[in-house]
Coordinates of C-alpha atoms in Angstrom, one line a residue:
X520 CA 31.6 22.9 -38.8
X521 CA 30.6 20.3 -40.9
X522 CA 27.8 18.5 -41.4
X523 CA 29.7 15.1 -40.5
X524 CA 30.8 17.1 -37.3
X525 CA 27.5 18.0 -36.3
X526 CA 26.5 14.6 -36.7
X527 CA 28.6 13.2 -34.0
X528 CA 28.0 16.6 -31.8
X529 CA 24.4 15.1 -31.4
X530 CA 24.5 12.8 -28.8
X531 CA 27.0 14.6 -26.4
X532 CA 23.8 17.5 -26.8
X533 CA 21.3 15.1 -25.6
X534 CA 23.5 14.3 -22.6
X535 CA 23.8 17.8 -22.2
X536 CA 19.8 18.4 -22.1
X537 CA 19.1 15.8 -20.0
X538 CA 21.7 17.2 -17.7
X539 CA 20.9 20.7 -17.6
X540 CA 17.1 19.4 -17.2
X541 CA 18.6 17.2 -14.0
X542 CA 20.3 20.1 -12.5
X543 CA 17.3 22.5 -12.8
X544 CA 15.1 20.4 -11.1
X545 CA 17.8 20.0 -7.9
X546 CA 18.1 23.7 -7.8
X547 CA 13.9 24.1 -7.9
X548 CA 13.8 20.3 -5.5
X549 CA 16.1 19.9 -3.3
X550 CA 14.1 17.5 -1.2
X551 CA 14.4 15.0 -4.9
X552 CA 18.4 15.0 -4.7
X553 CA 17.8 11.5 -3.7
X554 CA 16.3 10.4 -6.6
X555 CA 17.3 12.9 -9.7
X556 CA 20.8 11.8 -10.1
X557 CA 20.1 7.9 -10.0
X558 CA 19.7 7.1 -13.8
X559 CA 22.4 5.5 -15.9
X560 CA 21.6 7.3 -19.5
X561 CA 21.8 5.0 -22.5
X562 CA 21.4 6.7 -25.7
X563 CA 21.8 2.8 -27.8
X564 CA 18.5 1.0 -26.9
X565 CA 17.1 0.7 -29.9
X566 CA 13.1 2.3 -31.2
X567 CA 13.4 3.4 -27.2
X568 CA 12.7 7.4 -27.7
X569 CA 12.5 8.6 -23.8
X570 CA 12.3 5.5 -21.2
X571 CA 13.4 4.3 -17.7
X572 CA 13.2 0.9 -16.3
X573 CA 14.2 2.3 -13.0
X574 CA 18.2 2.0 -13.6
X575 CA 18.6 2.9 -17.2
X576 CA 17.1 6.2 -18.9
X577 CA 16.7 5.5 -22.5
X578 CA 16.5 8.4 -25.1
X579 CA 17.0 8.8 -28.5
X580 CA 19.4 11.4 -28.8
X581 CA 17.4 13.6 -31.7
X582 CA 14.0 13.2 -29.9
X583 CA 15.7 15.0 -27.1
X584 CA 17.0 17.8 -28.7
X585 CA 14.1 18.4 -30.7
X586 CA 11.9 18.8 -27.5
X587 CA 14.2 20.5 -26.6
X588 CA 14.0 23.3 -29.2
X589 CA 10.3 22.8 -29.1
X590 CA 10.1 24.1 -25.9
X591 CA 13.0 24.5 -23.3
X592 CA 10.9 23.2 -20.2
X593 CA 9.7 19.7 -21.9
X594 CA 12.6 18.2 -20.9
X595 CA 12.7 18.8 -17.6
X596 CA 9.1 17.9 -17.3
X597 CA 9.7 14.7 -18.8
X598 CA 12.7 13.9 -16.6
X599 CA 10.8 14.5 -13.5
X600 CA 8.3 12.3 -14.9
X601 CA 10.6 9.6 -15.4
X602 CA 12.1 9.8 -12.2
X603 CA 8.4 10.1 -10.0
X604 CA 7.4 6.6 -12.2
X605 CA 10.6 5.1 -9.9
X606 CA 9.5 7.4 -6.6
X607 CA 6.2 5.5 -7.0
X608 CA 7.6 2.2 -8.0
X609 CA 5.1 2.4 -11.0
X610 CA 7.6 -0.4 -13.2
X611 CA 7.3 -2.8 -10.5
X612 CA 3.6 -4.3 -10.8
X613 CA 4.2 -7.8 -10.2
X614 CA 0.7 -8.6 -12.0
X615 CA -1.7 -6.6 -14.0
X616 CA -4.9 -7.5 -16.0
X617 CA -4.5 -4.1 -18.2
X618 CA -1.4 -2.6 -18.9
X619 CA -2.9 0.1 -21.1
X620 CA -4.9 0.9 -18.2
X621 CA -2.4 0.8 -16.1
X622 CA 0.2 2.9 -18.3
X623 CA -2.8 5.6 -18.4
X624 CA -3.0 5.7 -14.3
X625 CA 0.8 6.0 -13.9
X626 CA 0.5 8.9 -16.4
X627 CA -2.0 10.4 -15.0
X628 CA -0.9 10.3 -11.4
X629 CA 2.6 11.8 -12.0
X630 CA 1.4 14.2 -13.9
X631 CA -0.9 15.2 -11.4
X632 CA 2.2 15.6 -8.8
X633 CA 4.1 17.5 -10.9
X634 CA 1.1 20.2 -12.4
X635 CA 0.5 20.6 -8.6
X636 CA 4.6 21.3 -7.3
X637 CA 3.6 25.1 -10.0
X638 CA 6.8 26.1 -10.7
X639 CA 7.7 27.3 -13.7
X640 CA 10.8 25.3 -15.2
X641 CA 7.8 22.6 -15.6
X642 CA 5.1 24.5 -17.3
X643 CA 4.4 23.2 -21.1
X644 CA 1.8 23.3 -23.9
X645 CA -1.7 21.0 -22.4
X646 CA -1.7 22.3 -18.8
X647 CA -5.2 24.1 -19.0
X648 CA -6.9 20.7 -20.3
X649 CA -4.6 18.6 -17.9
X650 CA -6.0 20.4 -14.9
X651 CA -9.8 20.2 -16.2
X652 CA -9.0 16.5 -17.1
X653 CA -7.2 16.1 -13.3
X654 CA -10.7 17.8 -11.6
X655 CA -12.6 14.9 -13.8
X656 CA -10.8 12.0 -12.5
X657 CA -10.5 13.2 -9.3
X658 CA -14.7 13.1 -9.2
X659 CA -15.0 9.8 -10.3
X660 CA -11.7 7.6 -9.0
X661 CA -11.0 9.8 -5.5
X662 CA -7.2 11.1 -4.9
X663 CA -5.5 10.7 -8.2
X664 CA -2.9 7.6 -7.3
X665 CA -2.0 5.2 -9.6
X666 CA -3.9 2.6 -7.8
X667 CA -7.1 4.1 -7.7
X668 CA -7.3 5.5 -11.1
X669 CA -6.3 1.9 -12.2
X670 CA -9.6 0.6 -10.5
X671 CA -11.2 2.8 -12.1
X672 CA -10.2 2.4 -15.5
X673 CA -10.5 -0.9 -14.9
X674 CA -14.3 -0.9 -13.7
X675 CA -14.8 1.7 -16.4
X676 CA -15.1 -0.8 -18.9
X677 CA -13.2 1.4 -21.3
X678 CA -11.1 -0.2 -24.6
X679 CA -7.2 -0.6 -25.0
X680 CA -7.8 1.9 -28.2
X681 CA -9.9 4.4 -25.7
X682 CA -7.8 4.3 -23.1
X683 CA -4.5 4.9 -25.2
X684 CA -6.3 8.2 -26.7
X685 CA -7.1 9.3 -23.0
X686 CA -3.3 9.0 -22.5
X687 CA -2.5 11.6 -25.2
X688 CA -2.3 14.8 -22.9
X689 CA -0.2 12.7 -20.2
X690 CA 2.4 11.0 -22.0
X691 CA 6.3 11.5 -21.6
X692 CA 7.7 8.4 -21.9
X693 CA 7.3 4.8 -23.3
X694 CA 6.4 2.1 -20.8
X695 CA 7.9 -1.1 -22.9
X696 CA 10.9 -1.4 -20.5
X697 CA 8.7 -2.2 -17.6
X698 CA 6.9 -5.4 -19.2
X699 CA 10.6 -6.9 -20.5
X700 CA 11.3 -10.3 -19.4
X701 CA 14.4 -11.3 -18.0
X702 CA 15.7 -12.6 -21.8
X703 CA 14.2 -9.6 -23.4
X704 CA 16.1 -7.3 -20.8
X705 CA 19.5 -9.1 -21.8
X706 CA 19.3 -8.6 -25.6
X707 CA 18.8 -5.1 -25.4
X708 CA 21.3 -4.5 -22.9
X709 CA 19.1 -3.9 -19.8
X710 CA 19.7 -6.8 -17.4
X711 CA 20.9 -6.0 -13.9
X712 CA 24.3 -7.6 -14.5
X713 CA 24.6 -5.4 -17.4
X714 CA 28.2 -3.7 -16.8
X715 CA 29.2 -0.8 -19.2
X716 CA 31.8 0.7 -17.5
X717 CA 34.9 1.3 -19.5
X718 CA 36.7 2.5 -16.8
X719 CA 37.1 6.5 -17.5
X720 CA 33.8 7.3 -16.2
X721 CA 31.5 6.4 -19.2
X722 CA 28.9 4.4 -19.2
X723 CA 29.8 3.2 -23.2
X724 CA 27.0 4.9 -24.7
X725 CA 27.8 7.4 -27.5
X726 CA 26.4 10.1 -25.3
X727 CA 29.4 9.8 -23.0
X728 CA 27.1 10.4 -20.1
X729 CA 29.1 10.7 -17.1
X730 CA 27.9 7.9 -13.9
X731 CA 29.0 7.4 -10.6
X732 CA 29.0 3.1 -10.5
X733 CA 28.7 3.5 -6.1
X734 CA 24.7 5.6 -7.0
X735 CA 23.3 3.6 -9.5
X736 CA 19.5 1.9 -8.4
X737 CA 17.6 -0.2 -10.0
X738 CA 15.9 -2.4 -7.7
X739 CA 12.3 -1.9 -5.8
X740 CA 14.1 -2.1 -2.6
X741 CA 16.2 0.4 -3.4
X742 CA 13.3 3.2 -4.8
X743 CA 11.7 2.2 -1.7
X744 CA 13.8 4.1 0.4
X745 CA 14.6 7.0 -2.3
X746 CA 11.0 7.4 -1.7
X747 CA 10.8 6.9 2.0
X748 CA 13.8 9.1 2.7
X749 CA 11.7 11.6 0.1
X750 CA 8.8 11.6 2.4
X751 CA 11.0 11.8 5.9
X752 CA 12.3 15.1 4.4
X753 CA 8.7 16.8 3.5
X754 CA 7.4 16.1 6.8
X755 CA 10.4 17.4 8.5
X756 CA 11.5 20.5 6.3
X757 CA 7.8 22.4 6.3
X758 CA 9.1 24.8 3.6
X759 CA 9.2 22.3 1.0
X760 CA 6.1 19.9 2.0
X761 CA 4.4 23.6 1.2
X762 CA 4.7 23.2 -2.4
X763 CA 4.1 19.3 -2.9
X764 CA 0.9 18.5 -1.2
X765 CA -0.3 16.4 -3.5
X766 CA 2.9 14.9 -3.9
X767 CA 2.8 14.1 -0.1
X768 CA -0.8 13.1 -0.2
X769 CA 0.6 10.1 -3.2
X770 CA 3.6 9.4 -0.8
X771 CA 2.1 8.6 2.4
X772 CA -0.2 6.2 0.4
X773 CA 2.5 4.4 -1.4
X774 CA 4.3 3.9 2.0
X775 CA 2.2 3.6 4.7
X776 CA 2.3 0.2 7.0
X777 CA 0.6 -2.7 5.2
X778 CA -2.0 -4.8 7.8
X779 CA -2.7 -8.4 8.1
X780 CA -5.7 -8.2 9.7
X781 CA -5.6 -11.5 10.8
X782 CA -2.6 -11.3 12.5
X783 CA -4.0 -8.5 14.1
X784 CA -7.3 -10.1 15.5
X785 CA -4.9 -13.3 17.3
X786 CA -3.8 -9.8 19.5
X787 CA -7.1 -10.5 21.3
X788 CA -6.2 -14.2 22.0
X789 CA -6.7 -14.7 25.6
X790 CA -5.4 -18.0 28.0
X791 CA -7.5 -20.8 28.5
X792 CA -7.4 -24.8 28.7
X793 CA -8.6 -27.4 26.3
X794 CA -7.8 -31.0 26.0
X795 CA -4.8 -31.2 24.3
X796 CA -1.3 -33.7 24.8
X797 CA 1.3 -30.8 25.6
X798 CA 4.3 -32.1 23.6
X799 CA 6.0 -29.0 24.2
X800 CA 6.1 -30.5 28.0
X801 CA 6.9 -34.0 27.6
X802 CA 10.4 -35.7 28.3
X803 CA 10.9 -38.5 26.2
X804 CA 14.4 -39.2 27.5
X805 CA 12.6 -40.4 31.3
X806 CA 9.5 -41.3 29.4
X807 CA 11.5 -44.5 27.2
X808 CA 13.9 -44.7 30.0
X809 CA 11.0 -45.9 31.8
X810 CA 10.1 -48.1 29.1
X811 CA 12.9 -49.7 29.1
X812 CA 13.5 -50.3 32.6
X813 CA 9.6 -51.3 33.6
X814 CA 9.0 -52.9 30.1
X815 CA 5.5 -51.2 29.6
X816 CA 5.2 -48.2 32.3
X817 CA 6.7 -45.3 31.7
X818 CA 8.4 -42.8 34.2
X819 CA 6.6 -39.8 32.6
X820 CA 2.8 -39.7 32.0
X821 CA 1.9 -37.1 29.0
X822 CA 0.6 -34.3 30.2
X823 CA -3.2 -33.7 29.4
X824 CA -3.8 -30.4 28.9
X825 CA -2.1 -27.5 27.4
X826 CA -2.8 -23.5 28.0
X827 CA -3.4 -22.0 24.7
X828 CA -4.4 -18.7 23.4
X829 CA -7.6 -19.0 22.6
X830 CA -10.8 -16.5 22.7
X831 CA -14.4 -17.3 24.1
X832 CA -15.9 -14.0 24.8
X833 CA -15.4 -11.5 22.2
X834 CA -17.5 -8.4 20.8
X835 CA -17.5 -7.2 17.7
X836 CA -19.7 -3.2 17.3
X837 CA -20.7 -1.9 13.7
X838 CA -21.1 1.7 13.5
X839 CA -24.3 2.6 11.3
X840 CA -24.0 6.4 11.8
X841 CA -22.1 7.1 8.1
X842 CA -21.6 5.4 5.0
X843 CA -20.8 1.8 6.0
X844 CA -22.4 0.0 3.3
X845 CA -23.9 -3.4 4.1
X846 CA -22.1 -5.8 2.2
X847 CA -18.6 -4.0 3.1
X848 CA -20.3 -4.6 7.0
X849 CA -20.9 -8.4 5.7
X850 CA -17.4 -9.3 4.2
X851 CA -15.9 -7.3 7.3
X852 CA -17.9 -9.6 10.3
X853 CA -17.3 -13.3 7.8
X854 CA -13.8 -12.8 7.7
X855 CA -13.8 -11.7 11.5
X856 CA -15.5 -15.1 11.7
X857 CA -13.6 -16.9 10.0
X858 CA -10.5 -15.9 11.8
X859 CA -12.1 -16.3 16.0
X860 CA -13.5 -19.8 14.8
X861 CA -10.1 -21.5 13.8
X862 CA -9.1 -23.9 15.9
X863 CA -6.2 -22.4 17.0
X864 CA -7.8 -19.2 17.7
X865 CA -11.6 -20.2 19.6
X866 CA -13.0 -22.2 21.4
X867 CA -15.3 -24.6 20.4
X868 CA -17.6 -23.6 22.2
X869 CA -18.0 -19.6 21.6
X870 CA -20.0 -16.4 22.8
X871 CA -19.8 -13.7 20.5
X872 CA -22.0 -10.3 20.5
X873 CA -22.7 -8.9 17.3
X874 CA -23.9 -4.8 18.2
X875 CA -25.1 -2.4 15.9
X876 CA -24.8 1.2 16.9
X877 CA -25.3 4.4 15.5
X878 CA -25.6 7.3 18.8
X879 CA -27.6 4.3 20.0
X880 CA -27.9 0.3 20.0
X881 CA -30.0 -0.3 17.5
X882 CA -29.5 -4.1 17.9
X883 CA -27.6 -6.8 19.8
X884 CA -27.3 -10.3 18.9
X885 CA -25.4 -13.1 20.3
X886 CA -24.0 -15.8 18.4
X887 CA -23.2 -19.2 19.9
X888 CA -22.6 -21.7 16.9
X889 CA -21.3 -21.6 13.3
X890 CA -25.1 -22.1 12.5
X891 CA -26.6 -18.9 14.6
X892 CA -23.8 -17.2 12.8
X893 CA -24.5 -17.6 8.7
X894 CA -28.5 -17.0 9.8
X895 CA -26.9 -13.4 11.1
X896 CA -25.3 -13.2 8.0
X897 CA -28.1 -14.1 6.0
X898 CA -31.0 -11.7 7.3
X899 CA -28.7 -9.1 9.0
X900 CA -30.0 -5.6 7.8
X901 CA -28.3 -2.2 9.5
X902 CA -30.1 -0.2 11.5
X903 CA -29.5 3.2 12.6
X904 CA -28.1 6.1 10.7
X905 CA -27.8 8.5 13.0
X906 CA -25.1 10.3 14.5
X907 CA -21.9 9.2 15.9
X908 CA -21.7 8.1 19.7
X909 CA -18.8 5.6 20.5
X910 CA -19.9 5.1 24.4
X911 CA -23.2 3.3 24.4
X912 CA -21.4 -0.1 23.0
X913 CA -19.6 0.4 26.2
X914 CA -22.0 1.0 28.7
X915 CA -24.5 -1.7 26.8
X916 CA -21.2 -4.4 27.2
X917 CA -20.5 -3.5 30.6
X918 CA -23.9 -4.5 31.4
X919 CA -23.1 -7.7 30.1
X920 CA -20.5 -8.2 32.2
X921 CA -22.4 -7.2 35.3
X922 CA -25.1 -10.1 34.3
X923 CA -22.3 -12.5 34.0
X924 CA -22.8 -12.4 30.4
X925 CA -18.8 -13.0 29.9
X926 CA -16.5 -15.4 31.6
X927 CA -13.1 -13.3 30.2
X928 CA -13.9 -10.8 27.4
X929 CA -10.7 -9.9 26.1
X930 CA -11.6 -8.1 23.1
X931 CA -14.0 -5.4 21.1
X932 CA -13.2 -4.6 17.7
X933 CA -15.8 -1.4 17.2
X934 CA -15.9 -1.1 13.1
X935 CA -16.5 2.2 11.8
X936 CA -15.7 4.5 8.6
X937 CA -15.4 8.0 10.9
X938 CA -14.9 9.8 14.3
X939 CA -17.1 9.6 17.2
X940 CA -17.6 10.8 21.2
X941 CA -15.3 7.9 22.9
X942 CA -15.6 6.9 26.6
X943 CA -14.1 9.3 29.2
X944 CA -12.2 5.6 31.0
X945 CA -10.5 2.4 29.8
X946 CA -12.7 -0.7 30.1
X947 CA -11.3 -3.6 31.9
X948 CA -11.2 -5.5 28.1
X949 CA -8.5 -4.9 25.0
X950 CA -10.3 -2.4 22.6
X951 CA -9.4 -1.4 19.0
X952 CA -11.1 0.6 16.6
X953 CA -11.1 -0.3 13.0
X954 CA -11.4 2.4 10.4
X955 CA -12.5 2.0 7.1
X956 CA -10.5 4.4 5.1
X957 CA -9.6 5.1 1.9
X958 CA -8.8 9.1 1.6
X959 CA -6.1 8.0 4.4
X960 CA -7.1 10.2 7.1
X961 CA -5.6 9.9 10.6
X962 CA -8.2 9.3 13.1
X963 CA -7.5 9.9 17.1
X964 CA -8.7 7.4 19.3
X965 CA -7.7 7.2 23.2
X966 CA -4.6 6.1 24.7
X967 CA -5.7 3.1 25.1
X968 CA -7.3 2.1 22.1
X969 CA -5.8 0.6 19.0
X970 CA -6.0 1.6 16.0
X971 CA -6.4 0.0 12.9
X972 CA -6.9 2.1 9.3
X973 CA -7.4 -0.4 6.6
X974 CA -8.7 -0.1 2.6
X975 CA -11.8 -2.0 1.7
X976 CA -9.4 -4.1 -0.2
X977 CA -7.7 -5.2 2.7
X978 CA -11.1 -6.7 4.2

């Protein structure tokens, strides 16, 4: 063969790599099928050695092969790396303030996954110091998501020049692609129009990489549910969740139910009057009709009041058993606040109980005004510490209610970072617990109690 031969051999060998790398990973994953054969390769991107922007996979065709006879397995650990940046929808950050530190967390947390699945087909050169450097990070950012170690990098303080030597023993492939703009994407041939398709099956790279038109994804939407659909069959096949517990762990973050916790406080809205023309109620057909006919009396009088939902009574308990921090306790009860006092959610005038309990009350304050309220605030230490004991908020507000201390409580929002002993029997008001959770635990409360699990962030 000669050397002009070999030449144009190369990038049908790349294909070849990336496919055999594809194909091992279905036989070892069959639970990724979903998301392994999704890529359109495209061996012409120029200075791109090994990159995905969630549609396209972009490789240099000698930089494959040469991993390649490096070391048979880096491939196919670098394809699974690619593909679990587009399970975890790393490429589609909206807005960043560090995308070194951001490239470094996506690294990191993929890498973490895929060190932790153990099989062989994906064991290279590095693993020893990757699983010291994964115990590290673990101790100092929590569970080793992209998010988290992105906060941390972040608070760290670190430089772009320290964090890009910290991404040394994680790096597989070049994050350019995700930071294109929409102009940027169309002169290298990346936009989403982009059509290659000669019609025999190629995708028009030199690589003659063979892709079905009908599988392609490219959009957030669409990893969405490759990674959904991912996590439906973990939790249903036990077999496989076996060997990806870490990769469950990353999934269940990335795609559990999003809060809007003030949505979810208007729940405890209950009826009530105020002064308030009900257009909602008023006929303006009889109403001009009268005007009309009587000159200046109308049929139809306006209607001067209107039921809204609105709360008075409400009760809001801190649990000071754990490690509820006092300023997380402070931004929690000011946005509770500021939600009850709008005016389409309280009244004006209000009758709220602030209680602090640990296995006891440790204190109960009521709060009338706005003013009574930011003095709370402003001198409000916790008190407590002790163990865990959900029942004497309720026996402390029923005795409220027995002293006609309520005229309709509808609500208790009890606030708390952990479990605890919960009354035996239903109180006669709407009750939800509010957990404070950031290892994503899933905490049992009674039938019927709600339950909220948020982030800090999400107070």
């Amino acid at each position: 063969m000669t050397e002009e031969e070999k030449i144009k051999r190369i990038p049908k060998l790349a294909c070849d790599v990336l496919n055999y790398a594809r194909n091992t990973l279905l036989v070892n994953m069959r639970f990724l099928d979903s998301a392994l054969s999704r890529f359109e390769l495209k061996d012409d991107v120029p200075f791109m050695t090994f990159a995905t922007n969630g549609k396209y996979l972009c490789y240099e065709p000698m930089y494959v092969l040469r991993q390649f006879k490096s070391d048979r397995t880096v491939m196919n650990r670098h394809y699974l790396h690619a593909v679990m940046h587009c399970v975890f929808r790393h490429m589609f950050i909206n807005t960043l303030i560090n995308s070194t530190a951001w490239d470094l967390a996506c690294d990191i947390a993929v890498e973490a996954v895929i060190s932790g699945l153990g099989l062989n087909s994906l064991k290279t050169d590095g693993e020893a110091e990757r699983q010291k450097l994964y115990a590290e990070y673990e101790k100092k950012a929590g569970k080793l998501t992209a998010e988290r170690l992105y906060r941390y990098f972040i608070d760290s303080g670190l430089s772009d020049e320290e964090l890009q030597k910290m991404r040394i023993p994680f790096y597989a492939d070049d994050h350019i692609l995700w930071y294109l703009t929409g102009d940027e994407k169309a002169e290298m041939g990346l936009d989403d129009d982009d059509d290659d398709d000669d019609g025999d099956g190629n995708d028009g790279s030199n690589g003659e990489a063979e892709v079905e038109a009908d599988i392609v994804y490219c959009s957030e939407e669409d990893w969405k549910n490759i990674s959904e659909h991912i996590q439906t069959d973990l939790e249903t096949f036990h077999g496989q969740g076996d060997i990806a517990g870490n990769f469950m762990q990353n999934l269940r973050e990335l795609n559990r139910e999003k809060y809007d916790y003030t949505s979810f406080l208007k729940k405890f809205a209950v009826q009530g009057e105020v002064m308030k023309i009900n257009q909602d109620e008023f006929d303006y057909v009889f109403y001009t009709y009268g005007l009309q006919l009587y000159e200046k009396m109308p049929l139809i009088e306006p209607l001067e009041y209107k039921d809204v939902k609105r709360i008075k009574d409400f009760v809001i308990a801190i649990d000071t058993s754990g490690s509820v921090v006092g300023e997380l306790v402070q931004t929690f009860l000011q946005k509770t606040f500021n939600v009850l006092k709008s005016t389409e959610s309280f009244f004006s005038k209000i009758n709220l109980y602030i209680i602090q309990c640990d296995a006891q009350i440790q204190e109960a304050a009521k709060i009338t005004s706005q003013k009574e309220f930011d003095e709370y605030l402003s001198k409000m230490t916790l008190k407590g510490f002790g163990g865990t004991d959900f029942r004497p908020v309720f026996g402390y507000v029923n005795w409220l209610m027995e002293k006609k201390e309520f005229t309709n409580l509808k609500g208790l929002i009890y606030f708390t970072d952990g479990c605890g002993t919960f009354p035996e029997k239903k109180p006669a008001y709407d009750t939800a617990f509010v957990f404070i959770d950031d290892e994503y635990n899933n905490y049992d409360v009674p039938p019927w109690a709600i339950k909220l699990i948020l982030q800090k962030d999400e107070i």
